[in-house]
Each structure stands twice: as structure tokens, then as C-alpha cells.
mmCIF file of C-alpha atoms in Angstrom:
data_model
loop_
_atom_site.group_PDB
_atom_site.id
_atom_site.type_symbol
_atom_site.label_atom_id
_atom_site.label_comp_id
_atom_site.label_asym_id
_atom_site.label_seq_id
_atom_site.Cartn_x
_atom_site.Cartn_y
_atom_site.Cartn_z
ATOM 1 C CA MET A 1 111.441 85.658 90.937
ATOM 2 C CA HIS A 2 114.963 84.667 92.075
ATOM 3 C CA GLU A 3 115.532 87.311 94.294
ATOM 4 C CA ASP A 4 112.546 86.061 96.250
ATOM 5 C CA LEU A 5 113.864 82.631 96.087
ATOM 6 C CA GLU A 6 116.748 84.219 97.693
ATOM 7 C CA LYS A 7 115.284 86.261 100.639
ATOM 8 C CA MET A 8 112.120 83.557 101.428
ATOM 9 C CA LYS A 9 115.698 80.747 102.012
ATOM 10 C CA LEU A 10 117.301 83.547 104.265
ATOM 11 C CA LEU A 11 114.358 82.495 107.025
ATOM 12 C CA THR A 12 113.662 78.994 106.251
ATOM 13 C CA ARG A 13 115.631 75.624 107.617
ATOM 14 C CA ASP A 14 117.146 73.475 105.605
ATOM 15 C CA LEU A 15 115.230 70.539 106.150
ATOM 16 C CA ARG A 16 117.513 68.652 102.876
ATOM 17 C CA ASP A 17 119.954 66.221 105.733
ATOM 18 C CA GLY A 18 118.920 65.502 108.693
ATOM 19 C CA LYS A 19 120.927 68.424 110.197
ATOM 20 C CA GLU A 20 117.961 70.825 111.094
ATOM 21 C CA PHE A 21 114.392 69.717 111.481
ATOM 22 C CA PRO A 22 111.027 71.482 111.266
ATOM 23 C CA ARG A 23 110.193 72.364 115.034
ATOM 24 C CA SER A 24 108.263 70.676 117.337
ATOM 25 C CA PRO A 25 104.370 69.746 116.959
ATOM 26 C CA ARG A 26 103.959 71.173 120.439
ATOM 27 C CA ALA A 27 105.607 74.960 119.976
ATOM 28 C CA THR A 28 103.526 77.444 119.916
ATOM 29 C CA LEU A 29 102.959 79.754 116.538
ATOM 30 C CA ALA A 30 100.368 82.344 117.293
ATOM 31 C CA GLY A 31 99.314 79.946 120.093
ATOM 32 C CA TYR A 32 98.730 77.566 117.864
ATOM 33 C CA VAL A 33 100.374 73.488 118.173
ATOM 34 C CA LEU A 34 101.442 72.406 115.098
ATOM 35 C CA ALA A 35 101.615 75.547 113.149
ATOM 36 C CA ALA A 36 105.643 76.164 113.870
ATOM 37 C CA ARG A 37 105.729 73.165 112.768
ATOM 38 C CA ALA A 38 103.699 73.325 109.043
ATOM 39 C CA VAL A 39 105.727 76.960 107.983
ATOM 40 C CA ASP A 40 108.854 75.673 108.437
ATOM 41 C CA LYS A 41 107.919 72.132 105.752
ATOM 42 C CA CYS A 42 105.241 74.520 103.792
ATOM 43 C CA ARG A 43 109.111 76.686 103.623
ATOM 44 C CA ALA A 44 111.955 74.045 103.207
ATOM 45 C CA VAL A 45 109.120 72.564 100.436
ATOM 46 C CA LEU A 46 109.076 76.555 98.153
ATOM 47 C CA VAL A 47 112.898 76.093 97.912
ATOM 48 C CA ASP A 48 113.143 72.601 97.136
ATOM 49 C CA TRP A 49 114.531 71.883 100.935
ATOM 50 C CA GLN A 50 112.547 70.015 101.946
ATOM 51 C CA GLY A 51 114.380 66.410 102.374
ATOM 52 C CA GLU A 52 111.876 63.544 103.091
ATOM 53 C CA TYR A 53 109.185 65.966 104.884
ATOM 54 C CA HIS A 54 106.210 66.681 102.875
ATOM 55 C CA SER A 55 103.987 70.506 103.457
ATOM 56 C CA ASN A 56 100.498 70.003 103.811
ATOM 57 C CA CYS A 57 100.787 65.909 105.392
ATOM 58 C CA PRO A 58 97.700 64.579 107.730
ATOM 59 C CA LEU A 59 100.158 67.005 110.770
ATOM 60 C CA ASP A 60 99.575 69.676 109.027
ATOM 61 C CA GLN A 61 96.536 69.166 107.722
ATOM 62 C CA ARG A 62 94.937 68.676 112.054
ATOM 63 C CA TRP A 63 96.097 72.326 112.272
ATOM 64 C CA LEU A 64 95.117 73.909 109.073
ATOM 65 C CA ASN A 65 91.677 72.151 109.284
ATOM 66 C CA PHE A 66 91.393 73.087 113.115
ATOM 67 C CA ALA A 67 92.725 77.280 111.934
ATOM 68 C CA GLU A 68 90.308 77.600 108.524
ATOM 69 C CA ILE A 69 93.065 77.390 106.602
ATOM 70 C CA HIS A 70 92.769 76.158 102.921
ATOM 71 C CA TYR A 71 96.481 74.672 102.046
ATOM 72 C CA GLY A 72 96.775 76.521 99.029
ATOM 73 C CA ASP A 73 95.876 79.606 101.128
ATOM 74 C CA PHE A 74 98.660 78.912 103.619
ATOM 75 C CA ARG A 75 101.147 78.082 101.136
ATOM 76 C CA SER A 76 100.564 81.733 98.549
ATOM 77 C CA LEU A 77 100.833 82.756 101.514
ATOM 78 C CA GLU A 78 103.881 82.292 102.378
ATOM 79 C CA ARG A 79 105.543 82.764 99.593
ATOM 80 C CA ASP A 80 104.899 86.099 98.461
ATOM 81 C CA LEU A 81 101.716 88.316 99.482
ATOM 82 C CA ARG A 82 102.515 91.784 97.899
ATOM 83 C CA LEU A 83 102.254 95.093 100.426
ATOM 84 C CA SER A 84 98.858 95.595 97.682
ATOM 85 C CA ASP A 85 97.004 91.920 98.074
ATOM 86 C CA LEU A 86 96.932 93.651 101.180
ATOM 87 C CA PRO A 87 92.940 94.699 102.647
ATOM 88 C CA PRO A 88 93.406 98.532 102.298
ATOM 89 C CA GLU A 89 92.888 99.073 106.157
ATOM 90 C CA LEU A 90 95.802 97.268 106.521
ATOM 91 C CA GLN A 91 97.811 98.788 103.346
ATOM 92 C CA GLU A 92 97.619 102.347 104.950
ATOM 93 C CA TYR A 93 98.422 101.037 108.974
ATOM 94 C CA MET A 94 101.799 99.551 106.618
ATOM 95 C CA GLU A 95 102.824 102.928 104.637
ATOM 96 C CA ASN A 96 102.336 104.583 108.553
ATOM 97 C CA TYR A 97 104.869 101.340 109.869
ATOM 98 C CA ILE A 98 107.450 101.102 106.558
ATOM 99 C CA HIS A 99 107.989 104.881 106.960
ATOM 100 C CA ARG A 100 108.885 104.615 111.043
ATOM 101 C CA TYR A 101 111.239 101.576 111.540
ATOM 102 C CA VAL A 102 112.620 100.416 108.289
ATOM 103 C CA PRO A 103 115.453 102.193 106.124
ATOM 104 C CA ARG A 104 114.609 104.240 103.636
ATOM 105 C CA ASN A 105 116.250 103.291 100.860
ATOM 106 C CA ARG A 106 115.435 100.222 101.612
ATOM 107 C CA VAL A 107 112.292 99.382 98.512
ATOM 108 C CA VAL A 108 109.830 96.780 100.069
ATOM 109 C CA TYR A 109 107.299 94.917 98.128
ATOM 110 C CA HIS A 110 106.153 92.222 99.856
ATOM 111 C CA TRP A 111 104.673 91.951 103.534
ATOM 112 C CA PHE A 112 107.212 89.892 104.720
ATOM 113 C CA ASP A 113 109.321 91.954 103.679
ATOM 114 C CA VAL A 114 108.910 94.564 106.368
ATOM 115 C CA TYR A 115 109.650 92.349 109.168
ATOM 116 C CA ASP A 116 112.946 91.480 107.779
ATOM 117 C CA LEU A 117 114.637 94.072 106.241
ATOM 118 C CA GLU A 118 113.400 95.785 109.949
ATOM 119 C CA GLU A 119 115.263 93.002 111.672
ATOM 120 C CA GLN A 120 117.780 93.122 109.496
ATOM 121 C CA ARG A 121 117.553 90.152 108.397
ATOM 122 C CA ILE A 122 118.161 91.161 104.749
#
């Protein structure tokens, strides 16, 4: 679990001291306004870097409700969706993808590790 927390910190904005902020509500993620901001705050909460910010606040709820996403599902996806939790057809796709794009000496446990390894963040 400690290793997972350290990986999450690489992707997380530190909202504790007022030097970093979640992305603007106008910033889009997958075409949604509010989504990028909700992701930034959720990640910060997961690593206890949220400062004065709150995940699942009314603004986040506006996007989650529109996208029909339950907050508990959103939070657990951000934290640690394992490859074995994916549907079988996506697992098969990811096996081929990992073989092509992830360095051979790296082990992948979580879905998001694939992209972080490929893009050399971890």
C-alpha cells in the first residue's frame, strides 16, 4: 500500500499550502468541465494533501451526477483499480498494450501504472 501511495503522490497536486490549486472548473477532462478539478481534489484527499479543499463537494457532485458516476466508485477508481478488476476483453487488450509499450523490466499491478510507466512518470 505504501508503494501505491507514493505513486499517487507523483500525480497529485499538493493543495495544502496555497501554492498549488486544483485545475479550474473550466478545464476539461474527457470533454467534461469540472472533471479535472474533481480528479485533482480526489487525488489530494487520497494522499492527505487536500488542505482546505473538499472532494465530493457540491461542485464535484454537479459533475458526478451529470456523468452518472457514484462518488465511491470514482474514488476507488482513482485509488487502485487493478488490471484483474477490468472486464476480460479490456484485460486482453491491456496485455498486448503492455507488451508493446511498457519497459520489459517493469511490473504492472494497477491500470494507471501502464500509462505512468509508458510516459516515464514512475
